[in-house]
Coordinates of N, CA, C and O in Angstrom, one line a residue:
P1 N 1.1 -1.3 0.0 CA 0.0 -0.2 0.0 C 0.7 1.3 0.1 O 2.0 1.3 0.5
P2 N 0.3 2.2 -0.8 CA 1.2 3.5 -0.6 C 1.5 4.4 0.6 O 2.7 4.6 0.9
L3 N 0.3 4.3 1.4 CA 0.7 5.0 2.6 C 1.9 3.9 3.5 O 2.6 4.9 4.3
R4 N 1.8 2.9 3.4 CA 2.8 2.0 4.2 C 4.5 2.3 3.6 O 4.9 2.5 4.6
C5 N 4.5 2.7 2.4 CA 5.6 2.9 2.0 C 6.1 4.2 2.0 O 7.3 4.2 2.5
S6 N 5.0 5.3 1.9 CA 5.7 6.5 2.2 C 6.3 6.7 3.9 O 7.1 7.5 4.4
I7 N 5.3 5.8 4.7 CA 5.9 5.8 5.9 C 7.2 5.1 6.3 O 8.2 5.6 6.9
L8 N 7.3 3.9 5.5 CA 8.6 3.5 5.7 C 9.7 4.1 5.0 O 11.0 4.3 5.6
R9 N 9.6 4.8 4.1 CA 10.5 5.6 3.3 C 11.0 7.0 4.3 O 12.0 7.2 4.7
H10 N 9.7 7.6 5.1 CA 10.0 8.4 6.0 C 11.1 8.2 7.2 O 11.8 8.8 7.4
R11 N 10.7 6.8 7.7 CA 11.7 6.3 8.6 C 13.1 5.9 8.6 O 14.0 6.1 8.8
A12 N 13.4 5.5 7.0 CA 14.4 5.1 6.4 C 15.2 6.5 6.5 O 16.6 6.7 6.8
T13 N 14.6 7.5 5.9 CA 15.4 8.9 5.6 C 15.9 9.6 7.0 O 16.9 9.9 7.1
A14 N 14.9 9.4 7.8 CA 15.3 10.0 9.4 C 16.3 9.3 9.6 O 17.0 9.7 10.7
T15 N 16.4 8.0 9.8 CA 17.4 7.1 10.3 C 18.7 7.4 9.4 O 19.7 7.8 10.1
I16 N 18.8 7.5 8.3 CA 20.0 7.7 7.6 C 20.6 9.3 7.9 O 21.6 9.4 8.2
R17 N 19.7 10.0 7.9 CA 19.9 11.7 8.4 C 20.3 11.4 10.0 O 20.8 12.8 10.5
G18 N 20.0 10.7 10.6 CA 20.2 10.8 12.1 C 19.1 11.4 13.0 O 19.4 12.0 14.0
Q19 N 18.2 11.7 12.4 CA 17.0 12.5 13.1 C 16.3 11.2 13.8 O 16.4 10.1 13.5
S20 N 15.4 12.0 14.7 CA 14.5 11.1 15.4 C 13.3 10.5 14.3 O 12.9 11.3 13.6
V21 N 13.0 9.4 14.6 CA 11.8 8.9 13.7 C 10.4 9.1 14.7 O 10.6 8.7 15.6
R22 N 9.8 9.6 13.8 CA 8.2 10.0 14.4 C 7.4 8.9 13.8 O 7.6 8.2 12.8
S23 N 6.3 8.6 14.3 CA 5.4 7.4 14.2 C 4.8 7.9 12.8 O 4.4 6.9 12.0
R24 N 4.5 9.2 12.5 CA 3.9 9.3 11.1 C 4.8 10.7 10.7 O 5.1 11.6 11.5
P25 N 4.8 10.9 9.1 CA 5.0 12.0 8.7 C 4.2 13.2 9.1 O 3.3 13.0 9.2
R26 N 4.8 14.5 9.1 CA 4.0 15.5 9.4 C 3.1 15.8 8.4 O 3.4 15.5 7.2
A27 N 1.9 16.4 8.6 CA 0.7 16.6 7.6 C 1.5 17.8 7.0 O 1.8 18.5 7.6
A28 N 1.0 18.1 5.7 CA 1.3 19.2 4.7 C 0.5 20.2 5.6 O -0.5 20.1 6.0
P29 N 1.0 21.6 5.5 CA 0.1 22.5 6.1 C -1.3 23.1 5.3 O -1.1 22.4 4.2
R30 N -2.1 23.2 5.9 CA -3.3 23.1 5.4 C -3.5 24.4 4.4 O -2.9 25.8 4.7
Q31 N -4.3 23.7 2.9 CA -4.1 25.4 2.2 C -5.5 25.9 2.2 O -6.6 25.1 2.6
P32 N -5.5 27.3 2.3 CA -7.2 27.6 2.1 C -7.9 27.0 0.8 O -7.3 26.7 -0.2
R33 N -9.2 27.1 1.0 CA -10.0 26.2 0.1 C -10.1 26.9 -1.2 O -9.9 28.5 -1.0
P34 N -10.2 26.5 -2.4 CA -10.2 27.2 -3.7 C -11.5 28.4 -3.5 O -12.3 27.9 -3.3
G35 N -11.0 29.5 -4.1 CA -12.1 30.6 -4.3 C -12.2 31.4 -2.9 O -13.1 32.3 -2.7
A36 N -11.6 31.2 -1.6 CA -11.8 31.6 -0.4 C -11.2 33.0 -0.8 O -10.0 33.2 -1.7
A37 N -11.6 34.1 -0.1 CA -11.0 35.3 -0.1 C -9.6 35.4 0.5 O -9.5 34.8 1.7
A38 N -8.7 35.7 -0.3 CA -7.2 35.8 0.7 C -7.1 37.0 1.5 O -7.6 38.1 1.1
N39 N -6.3 36.8 2.4 CA -5.7 38.0 3.2 C -4.7 38.6 2.5 O -3.4 38.2 3.0
V40 N -4.8 39.4 1.7 CA -3.9 40.2 0.8 C -3.5 41.6 1.5 O -4.5 42.3 1.5
P41 N -2.5 42.1 1.7 CA -2.2 43.2 2.2 C -2.6 44.2 0.8 O -2.4 44.1 -0.2
A42 N -3.2 45.3 1.3 CA -3.7 46.5 0.2 C -2.4 47.0 -0.6 O -2.8 46.9 -1.8
E43 N -1.5 46.8 0.0 CA -0.2 47.3 -1.1 C 0.3 46.5 -1.9 O 1.0 46.6 -2.9
A44 N -0.2 45.0 -1.9 CA -0.2 44.1 -2.9 C -1.0 44.1 -4.1 O -0.9 43.5 -4.9
E45 N -2.1 44.6 -3.8 CA -3.2 44.7 -4.7 C -2.8 45.7 -6.1 O -2.9 45.1 -7.0
R46 N -2.3 46.8 -5.8 CA -1.6 47.6 -6.9 C -0.5 46.7 -7.9 O -0.9 47.2 -8.9
P47 N 0.7 46.3 -7.3 CA 1.3 45.5 -8.3 C 0.9 44.7 -9.0 O 1.1 44.2 -10.4
L48 N -0.3 43.8 -8.2 CA -0.7 42.7 -9.1 C -1.8 43.3 -10.6 O -1.6 43.0 -11.4
A49 N -2.3 44.4 -10.1 CA -3.2 45.2 -10.9 C -2.5 45.5 -12.0 O -3.2 45.6 -13.1
E50 N -1.4 46.3 -12.0 CA -0.5 46.6 -12.8 C -0.1 45.7 -14.0 O 0.2 45.8 -15.1
L51 N -0.1 44.2 -13.6 CA 0.1 42.9 -14.5 C -1.3 42.8 -15.4 O -0.9 42.3 -16.6
L52 N -2.2 43.4 -15.2 CA -3.2 43.8 -16.2 C -2.9 44.4 -17.4 O -3.5 44.2 -18.4
R53 N -1.6 45.1 -17.7 CA -1.3 45.8 -18.6 C -0.2 44.5 -19.5 O 0.0 45.1 -20.6
H54 N -0.1 43.5 -19.1 CA 1.1 42.6 -19.6 C 0.4 42.0 -21.1 O -0.7 42.0 -21.4
Q55 N 1.4 41.9 -21.9 CA 0.8 41.8 -23.3 C 0.6 40.1 -23.4 O -0.1 40.0 -24.3
D56 N 0.7 39.4 -22.4 CA 0.6 37.9 -22.7 C -0.9 37.7 -21.8 O -1.0 38.2 -21.0
A57 N -1.9 37.4 -22.7 CA -3.3 37.0 -22.4 C -3.0 36.0 -21.1 O -4.0 36.3 -20.3
R58 N -2.2 35.2 -21.1 CA -2.2 34.0 -20.0 C -2.0 34.8 -19.0 O -2.3 34.4 -17.7
V59 N -1.0 35.6 -18.7 CA -0.9 36.3 -17.6 C -1.9 37.3 -16.9 O -2.3 37.4 -16.0
R60 N -2.4 37.9 -17.8 CA -3.9 38.7 -17.7 C -4.8 37.8 -17.0 O -5.6 38.4 -16.4
R61 N -5.0 36.8 -17.4 CA -6.1 35.8 -17.1 C -5.6 35.3 -15.7 O -6.3 35.4 -14.7
A62 N -4.4 34.8 -15.4 CA -4.2 34.6 -14.4 C -4.1 35.5 -13.1 O -4.8 35.6 -12.0
V63 N -3.7 36.9 -13.5 CA -4.0 37.9 -12.5 C -5.2 38.3 -12.2 O -5.8 38.5 -11.3
T64 N -6.5 38.2 -13.2 CA -7.5 38.5 -13.3 C -8.1 37.4 -12.1 O -9.1 37.8 -11.4
R65 N -7.9 36.3 -12.2 CA -8.1 35.0 -11.3 C -7.7 35.5 -10.1 O -8.5 35.2 -8.9
A66 N -6.6 35.8 -9.8 CA -5.9 36.2 -8.2 C -6.8 37.4 -7.9 O -6.9 37.3 -6.6
L67 N -6.8 38.4 -8.5 CA -7.6 39.6 -8.3 C -9.3 39.1 -7.7 O -9.8 39.8 -6.8
G68 N -9.7 38.1 -8.3 CA -11.1 37.9 -8.2 C -11.5 37.1 -6.7 O -12.1 37.1 -6.2
R69 N -10.0 36.8 -6.2 CA -10.0 36.3 -4.9 C -10.1 37.2 -3.9 O -9.9 36.6 -2.9
I70 N -9.8 38.2 -4.3 CA -9.3 39.4 -3.2 C -10.9 40.5 -3.0 O -11.1 41.0 -4.1
E71 N -11.2 40.5 -2.2 CA -12.4 41.3 -1.9 C -12.0 42.6 -1.6 O -11.8 43.1 -0.6
S72 N -12.1 43.7 -2.3 CA -11.9 45.1 -2.1 C -12.6 46.0 -3.3 O -12.6 45.6 -4.4
T73 N -12.8 47.1 -3.1 CA -13.2 48.0 -4.1 C -12.3 48.3 -5.3 O -12.6 48.5 -6.3
F74 N -10.8 48.2 -4.8 CA -9.7 48.3 -5.5 C -9.9 47.4 -6.9 O -9.8 47.3 -7.9
T75 N -9.9 45.9 -6.2 CA -10.0 44.8 -7.0 C -11.3 44.8 -7.8 O -11.3 44.4 -9.2
T76 N -12.3 45.4 -7.4 CA -13.5 45.3 -8.1 C -13.3 46.3 -9.5 O -13.6 45.9 -10.2
E77 N -12.7 47.5 -9.1 CA -12.3 48.3 -10.3 C -11.3 47.7 -11.3 O -11.4 47.6 -12.6
A78 N -10.4 46.9 -10.7 CA -9.4 46.4 -11.8 C -10.2 45.4 -12.4 O -9.7 45.2 -13.6
L79 N -11.0 44.3 -11.9 CA -11.7 43.4 -12.7 C -12.6 44.0 -13.7 O -12.9 43.3 -14.8
A80 N -13.5 45.5 -13.5 CA -14.0 45.9 -14.3 C -13.0 46.3 -15.6 O -13.5 46.1 -16.9
R81 N -11.9 46.7 -15.5 CA -10.8 46.7 -16.5 C -10.7 45.4 -17.4 O -10.4 45.2 -18.8
S82 N -10.6 44.3 -16.6 CA -10.5 42.9 -17.2 C -11.9 42.3 -17.9 O -11.6 41.9 -19.0
A83 N -12.9 43.2 -17.7 CA -14.0 42.7 -18.4 C -13.9 43.0 -20.1 O -14.8 42.8 -20.7
I84 N -13.3 44.2 -20.1 CA -13.2 44.6 -21.6 C -11.9 44.6 -22.0 O -11.6 45.4 -22.7
D85 N -11.1 43.7 -21.6 CA -9.7 43.2 -21.9 C -10.2 42.9 -23.5 O -11.2 42.4 -24.1
G86 N -9.0 42.8 -24.3 CA -9.0 42.2 -25.8 C -9.2 40.9 -26.0 O -9.5 40.5 -27.2
A87 N -8.8 40.0 -24.7 CA -8.9 38.7 -25.1 C -10.2 38.0 -24.4 O -10.3 38.2 -23.2
P88 N -10.8 37.0 -24.8 CA -12.1 36.5 -24.5 C -11.5 35.7 -23.5 O -12.6 35.8 -22.4
T89 N -10.7 34.9 -23.2 CA -10.5 33.9 -21.8 C -10.3 35.1 -20.7 O -10.5 34.7 -19.5
V90 N -9.5 36.4 -21.1 CA -9.5 37.1 -19.6 C -10.9 37.9 -19.3 O -11.4 37.9 -18.3
R91 N -11.6 37.8 -20.3 CA -13.0 38.8 -20.1 C -13.7 37.3 -19.3 O -14.7 37.5 -18.4
L92 N -13.8 36.2 -19.7 CA -14.2 35.3 -19.1 C -14.0 34.9 -17.8 O -14.9 34.9 -17.0
E93 N -12.7 35.1 -17.5 CA -12.4 35.0 -15.9 C -12.8 36.0 -15.2 O -13.4 36.1 -14.2
A94 N -13.0 37.4 -15.8 CA -13.4 38.4 -15.2 C -14.8 38.4 -14.7 O -15.4 39.0 -13.8
V95 N -15.8 37.9 -15.6 CA -17.0 37.4 -15.5 C -17.1 36.5 -14.4 O -18.2 37.0 -13.6
A96 N -16.5 35.4 -14.0 CA -16.5 34.7 -13.3 C -16.4 35.1 -12.0 O -16.9 34.9 -11.0
A97 N -15.1 35.9 -11.8 CA -14.9 36.6 -10.5 C -15.8 37.9 -10.2 O -16.3 37.9 -8.8
L98 N -16.4 38.4 -11.2 CA -17.4 39.6 -10.8 C -18.8 39.0 -10.4 O -19.6 39.6 -9.5
S99 N -19.2 37.9 -11.0 CA -20.2 37.2 -10.7 C -20.4 36.3 -9.2 O -21.6 36.3 -8.6
A100 N -19.2 36.4 -8.8 CA -19.3 35.9 -7.2 C -19.3 36.8 -6.4 O -19.7 36.4 -5.4
R101 N -19.3 38.2 -6.8 CA -19.5 39.3 -5.6 C -21.0 39.8 -6.0 O -21.2 40.4 -6.9
R102 N -21.5 39.8 -4.7 CA -22.8 39.9 -4.9 C -23.5 41.4 -4.4 O -24.4 42.0 -4.3
I103 N -22.2 41.9 -3.9 CA -22.5 43.5 -3.5 C -21.8 44.4 -4.3 O -20.9 44.0 -5.0
G104 N -21.8 45.7 -4.0 CA -21.1 46.7 -4.8 C -21.3 46.8 -6.1 O -22.4 46.4 -6.7
R105 N -20.7 47.3 -6.9 CA -20.9 47.7 -8.4 C -20.5 46.5 -9.4 O -20.8 46.5 -10.4
A106 N -20.4 45.4 -9.0 CA -20.2 44.1 -9.6 C -21.1 43.7 -10.6 O -21.1 43.9 -12.1
G107 N -22.6 44.2 -10.4 CA -23.5 43.8 -11.1 C -23.8 44.9 -12.4 O -24.0 44.5 -13.6
S108 N -23.4 46.1 -12.0 CA -23.5 47.1 -12.8 C -22.3 47.2 -14.1 O -22.7 47.3 -15.3
I109 N -21.2 46.3 -13.7 CA -20.4 46.3 -14.5 C -20.6 45.3 -15.5 O -19.9 45.4 -16.5
L110 N -21.0 44.2 -15.0 CA -21.7 43.1 -15.9 C -22.5 43.6 -16.9 O -22.6 43.3 -17.8
A111 N -23.5 44.4 -16.2 CA -24.6 44.8 -17.1 C -23.9 45.7 -18.5 O -24.5 45.9 -19.4
E112 N -23.2 46.7 -17.9 CA -22.5 47.7 -19.0 C -21.5 46.3 -19.9 O -21.6 46.9 -21.4
A113 N -20.7 45.4 -19.5 CA -20.0 44.6 -20.5 C -20.8 44.0 -21.4 O -20.3 43.7 -22.5
I114 N -22.1 43.6 -20.9 CA -22.7 42.7 -22.5 C -23.1 43.6 -23.7 O -23.4 43.0 -24.4
D115 N -23.4 44.9 -23.5 CA -23.6 45.9 -24.6 C -22.7 45.5 -25.9 O -22.9 45.6 -26.7
D116 N -21.3 45.6 -25.2 CA -20.4 45.4 -26.5 C -19.7 44.3 -26.4 O -18.7 44.2 -27.5
E117 N -20.1 43.1 -25.9 CA -19.5 41.9 -25.7 C -19.7 41.1 -27.3 O -21.0 41.1 -27.8
T118 N -18.7 40.7 -28.0 CA -19.1 40.1 -29.5 C -18.8 38.6 -29.2 O -19.5 37.7 -30.2
D119 N -18.1 38.0 -28.5 CA -17.5 36.7 -28.3 C -19.0 35.9 -27.6 O -19.3 36.3 -26.8
P120 N -19.6 34.8 -28.3 CA -20.4 34.4 -27.9 C -20.4 33.3 -26.6 O -21.2 33.7 -25.8
E121 N -19.2 33.1 -26.5 CA -19.1 32.1 -24.9 C -19.1 33.2 -24.0 O -19.5 32.8 -22.7
V122 N -18.4 34.4 -24.2 CA -18.4 35.3 -23.3 C -19.8 36.0 -23.0 O -20.1 35.8 -21.8
Q123 N -20.6 36.0 -23.8 CA -22.1 36.6 -23.7 C -22.7 35.5 -23.0 O -23.7 35.9 -22.4
Y124 N -22.7 34.2 -23.2 CA -23.4 33.4 -22.3 C -23.3 33.4 -20.8 O -23.8 33.4 -20.3
A125 N -21.6 33.5 -20.8 CA -21.3 33.7 -19.4 C -21.9 34.9 -18.7 O -22.2 34.9 -17.5
L126 N -21.8 36.2 -19.6 CA -22.4 37.1 -18.9 C -23.8 37.1 -18.7 O -24.9 37.4 -17.8
L127 N -24.6 36.4 -19.7 CA -26.0 36.4 -19.3 C -26.1 35.5 -18.1 O -27.5 35.7 -17.2
A128 N -25.5 34.4 -17.8 CA -25.6 33.6 -16.6 C -25.3 34.3 -15.2 O -26.0 34.1 -14.6
A129 N -24.3 35.1 -15.6 CA -24.0 35.8 -14.5 C -25.0 37.1 -14.2 O -25.3 37.3 -12.7
L130 N -25.6 37.7 -15.1 CA -26.6 38.4 -14.7 C -28.0 37.8 -14.0 O -28.5 38.6 -13.1
G131 N -28.1 36.7 -14.4 CA -29.1 36.2 -13.7 C -28.9 35.7 -12.3 O -29.9 35.7 -11.7
R132 N -27.8 35.3 -12.3 CA -27.3 35.1 -10.6 C -27.5 36.5 -10.0 O -27.8 36.3 -8.8
M133 N -27.0 37.5 -10.6 CA -27.0 38.7 -9.7 C -28.4 39.1 -9.3 O -28.6 39.5 -8.3
G134 N -29.3 39.1 -10.4 CA -30.9 39.5 -10.2 C -31.0 40.8 -9.7 O -32.3 41.2 -9.1
T135 N -30.3 41.7 -9.7 CA -30.7 43.1 -9.9 C -31.6 43.8 -10.8 O -31.7 42.9 -12.0
A136 N -32.1 44.9 -10.4 CA -33.3 45.6 -11.3 C -32.3 45.7 -12.9 O -33.0 45.6 -13.8
E137 N -31.4 46.2 -12.7 CA -30.4 46.4 -13.9 C -30.1 45.4 -14.9 O -30.3 45.3 -16.1
A138 N -29.8 44.1 -14.1 CA -29.5 42.8 -14.8 C -30.7 42.5 -15.3 O -30.7 41.9 -16.4
V139 N -32.1 42.5 -14.6 CA -33.3 41.9 -15.1 C -33.7 42.7 -16.2 O -34.0 42.3 -17.7
K140 N -33.1 44.1 -16.6 CA -33.5 45.0 -17.6 C -32.5 44.2 -18.8 O -33.3 44.4 -20.0
K141 N -31.5 44.0 -18.5 CA -30.5 43.6 -19.5 C -31.1 42.2 -20.3 O -31.2 42.2 -21.3
L142 N -31.3 41.6 -19.1 CA -31.7 40.1 -19.6 C -33.2 40.2 -20.3 O -33.3 39.4 -21.5
A143 N -33.9 41.0 -20.2 CA -35.2 40.9 -20.7 C -35.0 41.6 -22.2 O -35.6 41.1 -23.2
K144 N -33.9 42.5 -22.3 CA -33.8 42.9 -23.6 C -33.0 42.0 -24.5 O -33.4 41.9 -25.9
A145 N -32.3 41.3 -23.8 CA -31.7 40.1 -24.7 C -32.5 39.2 -24.8 O -32.3 38.3 -26.0
A146 N -33.8 38.9 -24.2 CA -34.4 38.1 -24.7 C -35.5 38.1 -25.7 O -36.3 37.2 -25.9
E147 N -35.8 39.5 -25.8 CA -36.8 39.8 -26.8 C -36.3 39.5 -28.3 O -35.2 39.1 -28.7
A148 N -37.3 39.1 -29.2 CA -37.3 38.9 -30.4 C -36.9 40.0 -31.6 O -37.4 41.3 -31.0
A149 N -35.9 40.1 -32.4 CA -35.6 41.3 -33.3 C -37.1 41.5 -33.9 O -37.7 40.6 -34.5
G150 N -37.7 42.6 -34.1 CA -38.7 43.0 -34.3 C -38.7 43.5 -36.3 O -37.6 43.6 -36.7
G151 N -39.6 42.9 -36.9 CA -39.6 43.2 -38.4 C -39.2 42.1 -38.9 O -38.4 41.4 -38.7
F152 N -39.8 42.0 -40.3 CA -39.2 40.9 -41.0 C -37.7 41.1 -41.7 O -37.0 39.9 -41.9
F153 N -37.2 42.0 -42.0 CA -36.0 42.3 -42.6 C -35.1 42.8 -41.8 O -33.6 42.8 -42.2
Q154 N -35.0 43.0 -40.7 CA -34.2 43.2 -39.7 C -33.4 41.7 -39.4 O -33.6 40.6 -39.6
T155 N -31.9 42.1 -38.7 CA -31.4 40.9 -38.3 C -31.7 40.1 -37.3 O -32.2 40.6 -36.5
K156 N -31.5 38.8 -37.6 CA -32.2 38.0 -36.3 C -31.3 37.9 -35.1 O -30.1 37.8 -35.4
K157 N -31.7 37.9 -33.8 CA -31.1 37.6 -32.7 C -30.7 36.0 -32.8 O -31.3 35.4 -33.1
D158 N -29.7 35.6 -32.1 CA -29.2 34.2 -31.9 C -30.2 33.7 -31.0 O -30.3 34.2 -30.0
V159 N -31.0 32.7 -31.5 CA -32.0 32.2 -30.3 C -31.2 31.4 -29.4 O -32.0 31.7 -28.2
G160 N -30.0 31.1 -29.6 CA -29.2 30.3 -28.3 C -29.1 31.3 -27.2 O -29.4 31.1 -25.9
L161 N -28.8 32.5 -27.6 CA -28.7 33.8 -26.8 C -29.9 34.3 -26.1 O -29.9 34.3 -24.9
R162 N -31.1 34.3 -26.9 CA -32.1 34.4 -26.4 C -33.0 33.3 -25.1 O -33.1 33.8 -24.2
I163 N -32.4 32.0 -25.5 CA -32.9 31.0 -24.6 C -32.1 31.3 -23.3 O -32.6 31.2 -22.4
A164 N -30.9 31.7 -23.3 CA -29.8 31.7 -22.5 C -30.4 32.8 -21.4 O -30.1 32.8 -20.1
A165 N -31.0 33.9 -22.0 CA -31.3 35.0 -21.4 C -32.7 34.6 -20.6 O -33.0 35.1 -19.6
I166 N -33.7 33.8 -21.1 CA -34.6 33.5 -20.9 C -34.4 32.5 -19.4 O -34.9 32.8 -18.6
Q167 N -33.7 31.7 -19.5 CA -33.1 30.9 -18.7 C -32.5 31.7 -17.5 O -32.7 31.6 -16.3
A168 N -31.8 32.5 -17.6 CA -31.2 33.9 -16.6 C -32.4 34.3 -16.1 O -32.2 34.8 -14.8
L169 N -33.4 34.9 -16.7 CA -34.5 35.4 -15.9 C -35.1 34.6 -15.1 O -35.3 35.1 -13.9
G170 N -35.3 33.3 -15.3 CA -35.6 32.2 -14.4 C -35.1 32.3 -13.1 O -35.4 32.2 -12.2
E171 N -33.8 32.3 -13.4 CA -32.9 32.0 -12.2 C -32.8 33.4 -11.3 O -32.8 33.3 -10.1
A172 N -33.1 34.3 -12.1 CA -33.1 35.9 -11.2 C -34.7 35.5 -10.3 O -34.6 36.5 -9.6
R173 N -35.3 34.8 -10.7 CA -36.7 34.7 -9.8 C -37.5 35.9 -10.0 O -37.9 36.7 -9.0
T174 N -37.5 36.3 -11.4 CA -38.3 38.0 -11.7 C -39.7 37.4 -11.7 O -40.2 36.3 -12.0
P175 N -40.7 38.4 -11.3 CA -42.1 38.1 -11.4 C -42.3 38.1 -13.1 O -41.8 38.4 -14.0

């Protein structure tokens, strides 16, 4: 069994090094659960947010994820900048981070972001996030997205996006 092998390996290593042998190896320090708000000093937020200007989208996405785990007004504003980033992966990460924040300006940032979004995957994520928010502004945007395009010669809205908006309205529990 793997556990027995690790204990034997620990005892052998301790004996070779001349250390006292413990009956069990020490447990690894507990890591905070994923998504938990990190205790980050305020002076660390600014250098982290400056990395949102990095040229590599992977770096900006990772920074956006890290900023999403820090609850402060400064990081909310930094996430607002990520929500309009040029890379869809960064915008998706920003939507996920902002949708986890139920208070503050997060709902209005998401409602503003849906107006100019062109990537379908980000649009679906924005609609779902607005449904989870359930604010009056979010419901107004969802209702607009769920409407059919009027007139015979006008361009048709994507049916999938309309259905996603209707589902999000249901999740928002609107009357």
